[in-house]
Amino acid sequence: MARRVFSAGIFLALGACASGPPDLKDNQIVPGQRVSNVELGMSLSSLLSLQGKPRRTIPIAHTNATSYTFDGLTVAADDKVYWIIAHDPRFFTDRGVSMGSEQIFARGTYGKPKCVVTRASVTVYDYGDIYFEVDNATGKVGQIGIQRSTQTCDGAS
């Protein structure tokens, strides 16, 4: 009888250590990896199965890729997803940065960017695997993009 109780205790203890798969519907932006349940490197067919019909599709010039706009996200993919842009405040980084965050908060949280590129109406703060596009008029984050390695800094100072 003692063996059965001991065996049952071991079984329950080991079961408590097991964890299920991570919840990827958490609306979290993970630099260089994912935005919620959309992951870099996932197949185009998986993206479309997961997200459904896009609201809009636009071919990306001089590539075999297309951008797909869904509720709160724009995703670029050829055969696989290679960048994701979050443009909805429900998506956030583990450090609390989301659309609408103050530029000073994003910069203070992430530190010195790899590069800063100012355009007519926005400034991009690029950290390599994540970037923040800030509206120059409001000083607020307008969108957050992820790639494994962004190209904003190519040729920028």
mmCIF file with all atom_site columns, C-alpha atoms in Angstrom:
data_model
loop_
_atom_site.group_PDB
_atom_site.id
_atom_site.type_symbol
_atom_site.label_atom_id
_atom_site.label_alt_id
_atom_site.label_comp_id
_atom_site.label_asym_id
_atom_site.label_entity_id
_atom_site.label_seq_id
_atom_site.pdbx_PDB_ins_code
_atom_site.Cartn_x
_atom_site.Cartn_y
_atom_site.Cartn_z
_atom_site.occupancy
_atom_site.B_iso_or_equiv
_atom_site.pdbx_formal_charge
_atom_site.auth_seq_id
_atom_site.auth_comp_id
_atom_site.auth_asym_id
_atom_site.auth_atom_id
_atom_site.pdbx_PDB_model_num
ATOM 1   C CA . MET A 1 1   ? 0.000  0.000  0.000   1.00 0.00 ? 1   MET A CA 1
ATOM 2   C CA . ALA A 1 2   ? 2.855  2.391  0.839   1.00 0.00 ? 2   ALA A CA 1
ATOM 3   C CA . ARG A 1 3   ? 4.370  1.801  -2.585  1.00 0.00 ? 3   ARG A CA 1
ATOM 4   C CA . ARG A 1 4   ? 1.083  2.731  -4.298  1.00 0.00 ? 4   ARG A CA 1
ATOM 5   C CA . VAL A 1 5   ? 0.771  5.941  -2.286  1.00 0.00 ? 5   VAL A CA 1
ATOM 6   C CA . PHE A 1 6   ? 4.433  6.793  -3.002  1.00 0.00 ? 6   PHE A CA 1
ATOM 7   C CA . SER A 1 7   ? 3.990  6.022  -6.724  1.00 0.00 ? 7   SER A CA 1
ATOM 8   C CA . ALA A 1 8   ? 0.836  8.138  -6.892  1.00 0.00 ? 8   ALA A CA 1
ATOM 9   C CA . GLY A 1 9   ? 2.661  11.004 -5.153  1.00 0.00 ? 9   GLY A CA 1
ATOM 10  C CA . ILE A 1 10  ? 5.569  10.825 -7.627  1.00 0.00 ? 10  ILE A CA 1
ATOM 11  C CA . PHE A 1 11  ? 3.128  10.733 -10.559 1.00 0.00 ? 11  PHE A CA 1
ATOM 12  C CA . LEU A 1 12  ? 1.251  13.803 -9.276  1.00 0.00 ? 12  LEU A CA 1
ATOM 13  C CA . ALA A 1 13  ? 4.479  15.681 -8.583  1.00 0.00 ? 13  ALA A CA 1
ATOM 14  C CA . LEU A 1 14  ? 5.809  15.004 -12.074 1.00 0.00 ? 14  LEU A CA 1
ATOM 15  C CA . GLY A 1 15  ? 2.467  16.002 -13.595 1.00 0.00 ? 15  GLY A CA 1
ATOM 16  C CA . ALA A 1 16  ? 2.637  19.336 -11.787 1.00 0.00 ? 16  ALA A CA 1
ATOM 17  C CA . CYS A 1 17  ? 6.022  20.046 -13.428 1.00 0.00 ? 17  CYS A CA 1
ATOM 18  C CA . ALA A 1 18  ? 4.699  19.501 -16.935 1.00 0.00 ? 18  ALA A CA 1
ATOM 19  C CA . SER A 1 19  ? 3.641  22.608 -18.770 1.00 0.00 ? 19  SER A CA 1
ATOM 20  C CA . GLY A 1 20  ? 1.498  23.025 -21.808 1.00 0.00 ? 20  GLY A CA 1
ATOM 21  C CA . PRO A 1 21  ? 2.447  24.892 -24.943 1.00 0.00 ? 21  PRO A CA 1
ATOM 22  C CA . PRO A 1 22  ? 2.881  28.659 -24.569 1.00 0.00 ? 22  PRO A CA 1
ATOM 23  C CA . ASP A 1 23  ? -0.180 30.861 -25.100 1.00 0.00 ? 23  ASP A CA 1
ATOM 24  C CA . LEU A 1 24  ? 0.637  32.694 -28.313 1.00 0.00 ? 24  LEU A CA 1
ATOM 25  C CA . LYS A 1 25  ? -2.650 34.625 -28.269 1.00 0.00 ? 25  LYS A CA 1
ATOM 26  C CA . ASP A 1 26  ? -1.191 36.873 -25.574 1.00 0.00 ? 26  ASP A CA 1
ATOM 27  C CA . ASN A 1 27  ? -0.902 40.001 -27.800 1.00 0.00 ? 27  ASN A CA 1
ATOM 28  C CA . GLN A 1 28  ? 2.782  40.216 -26.930 1.00 0.00 ? 28  GLN A CA 1
ATOM 29  C CA . ILE A 1 29  ? 5.416  41.581 -29.300 1.00 0.00 ? 29  ILE A CA 1
ATOM 30  C CA . VAL A 1 30  ? 8.592  39.501 -29.000 1.00 0.00 ? 30  VAL A CA 1
ATOM 31  C CA . PRO A 1 31  ? 11.465 41.195 -30.886 1.00 0.00 ? 31  PRO A CA 1
ATOM 32  C CA . GLY A 1 32  ? 12.794 39.079 -33.742 1.00 0.00 ? 32  GLY A CA 1
ATOM 33  C CA . GLN A 1 33  ? 10.190 36.357 -33.105 1.00 0.00 ? 33  GLN A CA 1
ATOM 34  C CA . ARG A 1 34  ? 6.477  37.123 -33.120 1.00 0.00 ? 34  ARG A CA 1
ATOM 35  C CA . VAL A 1 35  ? 3.516  39.420 -32.598 1.00 0.00 ? 35  VAL A CA 1
ATOM 36  C CA . SER A 1 36  ? 0.850  37.492 -30.708 1.00 0.00 ? 36  SER A CA 1
ATOM 37  C CA . ASN A 1 37  ? 0.328  34.251 -32.643 1.00 0.00 ? 37  ASN A CA 1
ATOM 38  C CA . VAL A 1 38  ? 1.916  35.446 -35.914 1.00 0.00 ? 38  VAL A CA 1
ATOM 39  C CA . GLU A 1 39  ? 5.524  34.280 -36.026 1.00 0.00 ? 39  GLU A CA 1
ATOM 40  C CA . LEU A 1 40  ? 8.455  35.212 -38.218 1.00 0.00 ? 40  LEU A CA 1
ATOM 41  C CA . GLY A 1 41  ? 9.287  32.282 -40.489 1.00 0.00 ? 41  GLY A CA 1
ATOM 42  C CA . MET A 1 42  ? 5.786  30.763 -40.404 1.00 0.00 ? 42  MET A CA 1
ATOM 43  C CA . SER A 1 43  ? 4.514  29.617 -43.781 1.00 0.00 ? 43  SER A CA 1
ATOM 44  C CA . LEU A 1 44  ? 2.168  31.807 -45.790 1.00 0.00 ? 44  LEU A CA 1
ATOM 45  C CA . SER A 1 45  ? -0.457 29.059 -45.707 1.00 0.00 ? 45  SER A CA 1
ATOM 46  C CA . SER A 1 46  ? -0.235 28.895 -41.885 1.00 0.00 ? 46  SER A CA 1
ATOM 47  C CA . LEU A 1 47  ? -0.572 32.681 -41.670 1.00 0.00 ? 47  LEU A CA 1
ATOM 48  C CA . LEU A 1 48  ? -3.695 32.674 -43.821 1.00 0.00 ? 48  LEU A CA 1
ATOM 49  C CA . SER A 1 49  ? -5.165 29.704 -41.933 1.00 0.00 ? 49  SER A CA 1
ATOM 50  C CA . LEU A 1 50  ? -4.565 31.462 -38.654 1.00 0.00 ? 50  LEU A CA 1
ATOM 51  C CA . GLN A 1 51  ? -5.604 35.009 -39.553 1.00 0.00 ? 51  GLN A CA 1
ATOM 52  C CA . GLY A 1 52  ? -8.214 34.353 -42.228 1.00 0.00 ? 52  GLY A CA 1
ATOM 53  C CA . LYS A 1 53  ? -8.803 36.516 -45.261 1.00 0.00 ? 53  LYS A CA 1
ATOM 54  C CA . PRO A 1 54  ? -6.717 39.710 -45.181 1.00 0.00 ? 54  PRO A CA 1
ATOM 55  C CA . ARG A 1 55  ? -8.449 43.076 -45.336 1.00 0.00 ? 55  ARG A CA 1
ATOM 56  C CA . ARG A 1 56  ? -5.983 44.187 -47.997 1.00 0.00 ? 56  ARG A CA 1
ATOM 57  C CA . THR A 1 57  ? -3.061 42.771 -49.963 1.00 0.00 ? 57  THR A CA 1
ATOM 58  C CA . ILE A 1 58  ? -0.377 44.815 -51.710 1.00 0.00 ? 58  ILE A CA 1
ATOM 59  C CA . PRO A 1 59  ? 2.469  43.347 -53.779 1.00 0.00 ? 59  PRO A CA 1
ATOM 60  C CA . ILE A 1 60  ? 5.870  44.568 -52.548 1.00 0.00 ? 60  ILE A CA 1
ATOM 61  C CA . ALA A 1 61  ? 7.741  46.140 -55.464 1.00 0.00 ? 61  ALA A CA 1
ATOM 62  C CA . HIS A 1 62  ? 10.822 44.362 -56.818 1.00 0.00 ? 62  HIS A CA 1
ATOM 63  C CA . THR A 1 63  ? 10.177 41.222 -54.721 1.00 0.00 ? 63  THR A CA 1
ATOM 64  C CA . ASN A 1 64  ? 8.082  38.058 -54.808 1.00 0.00 ? 64  ASN A CA 1
ATOM 65  C CA . ALA A 1 65  ? 6.460  39.138 -51.532 1.00 0.00 ? 65  ALA A CA 1
ATOM 66  C CA . THR A 1 66  ? 3.117  40.654 -50.615 1.00 0.00 ? 66  THR A CA 1
ATOM 67  C CA . SER A 1 67  ? 1.972  42.617 -47.593 1.00 0.00 ? 67  SER A CA 1
ATOM 68  C CA . TYR A 1 68  ? -1.178 41.316 -45.917 1.00 0.00 ? 68  TYR A CA 1
ATOM 69  C CA . THR A 1 69  ? -3.218 43.613 -43.678 1.00 0.00 ? 69  THR A CA 1
ATOM 70  C CA . PHE A 1 70  ? -5.249 42.000 -40.907 1.00 0.00 ? 70  PHE A CA 1
ATOM 71  C CA . ASP A 1 71  ? -6.972 43.451 -37.842 1.00 0.00 ? 71  ASP A CA 1
ATOM 72  C CA . GLY A 1 72  ? -4.180 45.445 -36.143 1.00 0.00 ? 72  GLY A CA 1
ATOM 73  C CA . LEU A 1 73  ? -1.302 43.840 -38.082 1.00 0.00 ? 73  LEU A CA 1
ATOM 74  C CA . THR A 1 74  ? 0.432  44.107 -41.420 1.00 0.00 ? 74  THR A CA 1
ATOM 75  C CA . VAL A 1 75  ? 2.542  41.117 -42.389 1.00 0.00 ? 75  VAL A CA 1
ATOM 76  C CA . ALA A 1 76  ? 4.995  40.681 -45.276 1.00 0.00 ? 76  ALA A CA 1
ATOM 77  C CA . ALA A 1 77  ? 5.498  37.220 -46.694 1.00 0.00 ? 77  ALA A CA 1
ATOM 78  C CA . ASP A 1 78  ? 6.667  35.442 -49.779 1.00 0.00 ? 78  ASP A CA 1
ATOM 79  C CA . ASP A 1 79  ? 6.596  31.728 -48.912 1.00 0.00 ? 79  ASP A CA 1
ATOM 80  C CA . LYS A 1 80  ? 7.263  32.652 -45.272 1.00 0.00 ? 80  LYS A CA 1
ATOM 81  C CA . VAL A 1 81  ? 6.571  35.626 -42.988 1.00 0.00 ? 81  VAL A CA 1
ATOM 82  C CA . TYR A 1 82  ? 9.601  37.912 -42.818 1.00 0.00 ? 82  TYR A CA 1
ATOM 83  C CA . TRP A 1 83  ? 8.309  41.061 -41.087 1.00 0.00 ? 83  TRP A CA 1
ATOM 84  C CA . ILE A 1 84  ? 5.346  41.980 -38.918 1.00 0.00 ? 84  ILE A CA 1
ATOM 85  C CA . ILE A 1 85  ? 4.065  45.455 -38.061 1.00 0.00 ? 85  ILE A CA 1
ATOM 86  C CA . ALA A 1 86  ? 1.724  46.007 -35.115 1.00 0.00 ? 86  ALA A CA 1
ATOM 87  C CA . HIS A 1 87  ? -0.419 49.120 -35.448 1.00 0.00 ? 87  HIS A CA 1
ATOM 88  C CA . ASP A 1 88  ? -2.922 48.528 -32.675 1.00 0.00 ? 88  ASP A CA 1
ATOM 89  C CA . PRO A 1 89  ? -2.489 49.386 -28.968 1.00 0.00 ? 89  PRO A CA 1
ATOM 90  C CA . ARG A 1 90  ? -3.558 45.896 -27.858 1.00 0.00 ? 90  ARG A CA 1
ATOM 91  C CA . PHE A 1 91  ? -0.134 44.588 -28.979 1.00 0.00 ? 91  PHE A CA 1
ATOM 92  C CA . PHE A 1 92  ? 2.715  45.374 -26.543 1.00 0.00 ? 92  PHE A CA 1
ATOM 93  C CA . THR A 1 93  ? 6.310  44.457 -25.773 1.00 0.00 ? 93  THR A CA 1
ATOM 94  C CA . ASP A 1 94  ? 7.390  42.748 -22.557 1.00 0.00 ? 94  ASP A CA 1
ATOM 95  C CA . ARG A 1 95  ? 8.604  46.203 -21.482 1.00 0.00 ? 95  ARG A CA 1
ATOM 96  C CA . GLY A 1 96  ? 5.173  47.777 -21.948 1.00 0.00 ? 96  GLY A CA 1
ATOM 97  C CA . VAL A 1 97  ? 5.732  49.678 -25.187 1.00 0.00 ? 97  VAL A CA 1
ATOM 98  C CA . SER A 1 98  ? 2.747  49.745 -27.544 1.00 0.00 ? 98  SER A CA 1
ATOM 99  C CA . MET A 1 99  ? 1.146  51.977 -30.137 1.00 0.00 ? 99  MET A CA 1
ATOM 100 C CA . GLY A 1 100 ? 0.411  55.289 -28.433 1.00 0.00 ? 100 GLY A CA 1
ATOM 101 C CA . SER A 1 101 ? 3.355  55.055 -26.018 1.00 0.00 ? 101 SER A CA 1
ATOM 102 C CA . GLU A 1 102 ? 5.413  58.220 -25.674 1.00 0.00 ? 102 GLU A CA 1
ATOM 103 C CA . GLN A 1 103 ? 8.656  58.284 -27.669 1.00 0.00 ? 103 GLN A CA 1
ATOM 104 C CA . ILE A 1 104 ? 10.570 59.139 -24.508 1.00 0.00 ? 104 ILE A CA 1
ATOM 105 C CA . PHE A 1 105 ? 9.209  56.004 -22.800 1.00 0.00 ? 105 PHE A CA 1
ATOM 106 C CA . ALA A 1 106 ? 10.154 53.738 -25.734 1.00 0.00 ? 106 ALA A CA 1
ATOM 107 C CA . ARG A 1 107 ? 13.652 55.257 -25.947 1.00 0.00 ? 107 ARG A CA 1
ATOM 108 C CA . GLY A 1 108 ? 14.128 55.141 -22.180 1.00 0.00 ? 108 GLY A CA 1
ATOM 109 C CA . THR A 1 109 ? 13.004 51.521 -22.069 1.00 0.00 ? 109 THR A CA 1
ATOM 110 C CA . TYR A 1 110 ? 15.091 50.227 -24.976 1.00 0.00 ? 110 TYR A CA 1
ATOM 111 C CA . GLY A 1 111 ? 18.112 52.537 -24.701 1.00 0.00 ? 111 GLY A CA 1
ATOM 112 C CA . LYS A 1 112 ? 20.278 53.686 -27.561 1.00 0.00 ? 112 LYS A CA 1
ATOM 113 C CA . PRO A 1 113 ? 18.974 52.513 -30.951 1.00 0.00 ? 113 PRO A CA 1
ATOM 114 C CA . LYS A 1 114 ? 21.136 50.992 -33.653 1.00 0.00 ? 114 LYS A CA 1
ATOM 115 C CA . CYS A 1 115 ? 20.109 53.977 -35.792 1.00 0.00 ? 115 CYS A CA 1
ATOM 116 C CA . VAL A 1 116 ? 17.546 56.760 -36.032 1.00 0.00 ? 116 VAL A CA 1
ATOM 117 C CA . VAL A 1 117 ? 16.022 57.735 -39.377 1.00 0.00 ? 117 VAL A CA 1
ATOM 118 C CA . THR A 1 118 ? 13.851 60.837 -39.652 1.00 0.00 ? 118 THR A CA 1
ATOM 119 C CA . ARG A 1 119 ? 11.423 61.101 -42.524 1.00 0.00 ? 119 ARG A CA 1
ATOM 120 C CA . ALA A 1 120 ? 8.826  63.783 -43.321 1.00 0.00 ? 120 ALA A CA 1
ATOM 121 C CA . SER A 1 121 ? 6.236  62.836 -40.707 1.00 0.00 ? 121 SER A CA 1
ATOM 122 C CA . VAL A 1 122 ? 7.839  60.008 -38.700 1.00 0.00 ? 122 VAL A CA 1
ATOM 123 C CA . THR A 1 123 ? 11.083 59.060 -37.005 1.00 0.00 ? 123 THR A CA 1
ATOM 124 C CA . VAL A 1 124 ? 12.163 55.422 -36.868 1.00 0.00 ? 124 VAL A CA 1
ATOM 125 C CA . TYR A 1 125 ? 14.138 54.157 -33.846 1.00 0.00 ? 125 TYR A CA 1
ATOM 126 C CA . ASP A 1 126 ? 15.698 50.876 -34.968 1.00 0.00 ? 126 ASP A CA 1
ATOM 127 C CA . TYR A 1 127 ? 17.103 48.311 -32.506 1.00 0.00 ? 127 TYR A CA 1
ATOM 128 C CA . GLY A 1 128 ? 17.888 45.558 -35.027 1.00 0.00 ? 128 GLY A CA 1
ATOM 129 C CA . ASP A 1 129 ? 15.100 43.046 -34.378 1.00 0.00 ? 129 ASP A CA 1
ATOM 130 C CA . ILE A 1 130 ? 12.473 45.629 -33.389 1.00 0.00 ? 130 ILE A CA 1
ATOM 131 C CA . TYR A 1 131 ? 11.781 49.210 -34.378 1.00 0.00 ? 131 TYR A CA 1
ATOM 132 C CA . PHE A 1 132 ? 9.429  51.963 -33.266 1.00 0.00 ? 132 PHE A CA 1
ATOM 133 C CA . GLU A 1 133 ? 7.958  54.406 -35.746 1.00 0.00 ? 133 GLU A CA 1
ATOM 134 C CA . VAL A 1 134 ? 7.120  57.643 -33.932 1.00 0.00 ? 134 VAL A CA 1
ATOM 135 C CA . ASP A 1 135 ? 4.830  60.363 -35.262 1.00 0.00 ? 135 ASP A CA 1
ATOM 136 C CA . ASN A 1 136 ? 6.874  63.578 -35.358 1.00 0.00 ? 136 ASN A CA 1
ATOM 137 C CA . ALA A 1 137 ? 3.848  65.769 -34.568 1.00 0.00 ? 137 ALA A CA 1
ATOM 138 C CA . THR A 1 138 ? 2.635  63.870 -31.480 1.00 0.00 ? 138 THR A CA 1
ATOM 139 C CA . GLY A 1 139 ? 5.816  62.162 -30.251 1.00 0.00 ? 139 GLY A CA 1
ATOM 140 C CA . LYS A 1 140 ? 3.885  58.902 -29.879 1.00 0.00 ? 140 LYS A CA 1
ATOM 141 C CA . VAL A 1 141 ? 4.630  55.439 -31.223 1.00 0.00 ? 141 VAL A CA 1
ATOM 142 C CA . GLY A 1 142 ? 2.475  54.849 -34.289 1.00 0.00 ? 142 GLY A CA 1
ATOM 143 C CA . GLN A 1 143 ? 3.591  51.321 -35.024 1.00 0.00 ? 143 GLN A CA 1
ATOM 144 C CA . ILE A 1 144 ? 6.063  48.674 -33.924 1.00 0.00 ? 144 ILE A CA 1
ATOM 145 C CA . GLY A 1 145 ? 7.779  46.427 -36.418 1.00 0.00 ? 145 GLY A CA 1
ATOM 146 C CA . ILE A 1 146 ? 9.776  43.247 -36.003 1.00 0.00 ? 146 ILE A CA 1
ATOM 147 C CA . GLN A 1 147 ? 12.113 41.289 -38.246 1.00 0.00 ? 147 GLN A CA 1
ATOM 148 C CA . ARG A 1 148 ? 15.029 39.066 -37.481 1.00 0.00 ? 148 ARG A CA 1
ATOM 149 C CA . SER A 1 149 ? 17.212 41.975 -38.595 1.00 0.00 ? 149 SER A CA 1
ATOM 150 C CA . THR A 1 150 ? 15.662 45.234 -39.793 1.00 0.00 ? 150 THR A CA 1
ATOM 151 C CA . GLN A 1 151 ? 17.046 47.171 -42.707 1.00 0.00 ? 151 GLN A CA 1
ATOM 152 C CA . THR A 1 152 ? 16.176 50.672 -41.578 1.00 0.00 ? 152 THR A CA 1
ATOM 153 C CA . CYS A 1 153 ? 19.840 51.320 -40.782 1.00 0.00 ? 153 CYS A CA 1
ATOM 154 C CA . ASP A 1 154 ? 21.176 50.260 -44.187 1.00 0.00 ? 154 ASP A CA 1
ATOM 155 C CA . GLY A 1 155 ? 22.817 53.434 -45.442 1.00 0.00 ? 155 GLY A CA 1
ATOM 156 C CA . ALA A 1 156 ? 21.532 55.468 -42.484 1.00 0.00 ? 156 ALA A CA 1
ATOM 157 C CA . SER A 1 157 ? 23.634 57.246 -39.953 1.00 0.00 ? 157 SER A CA 1
#
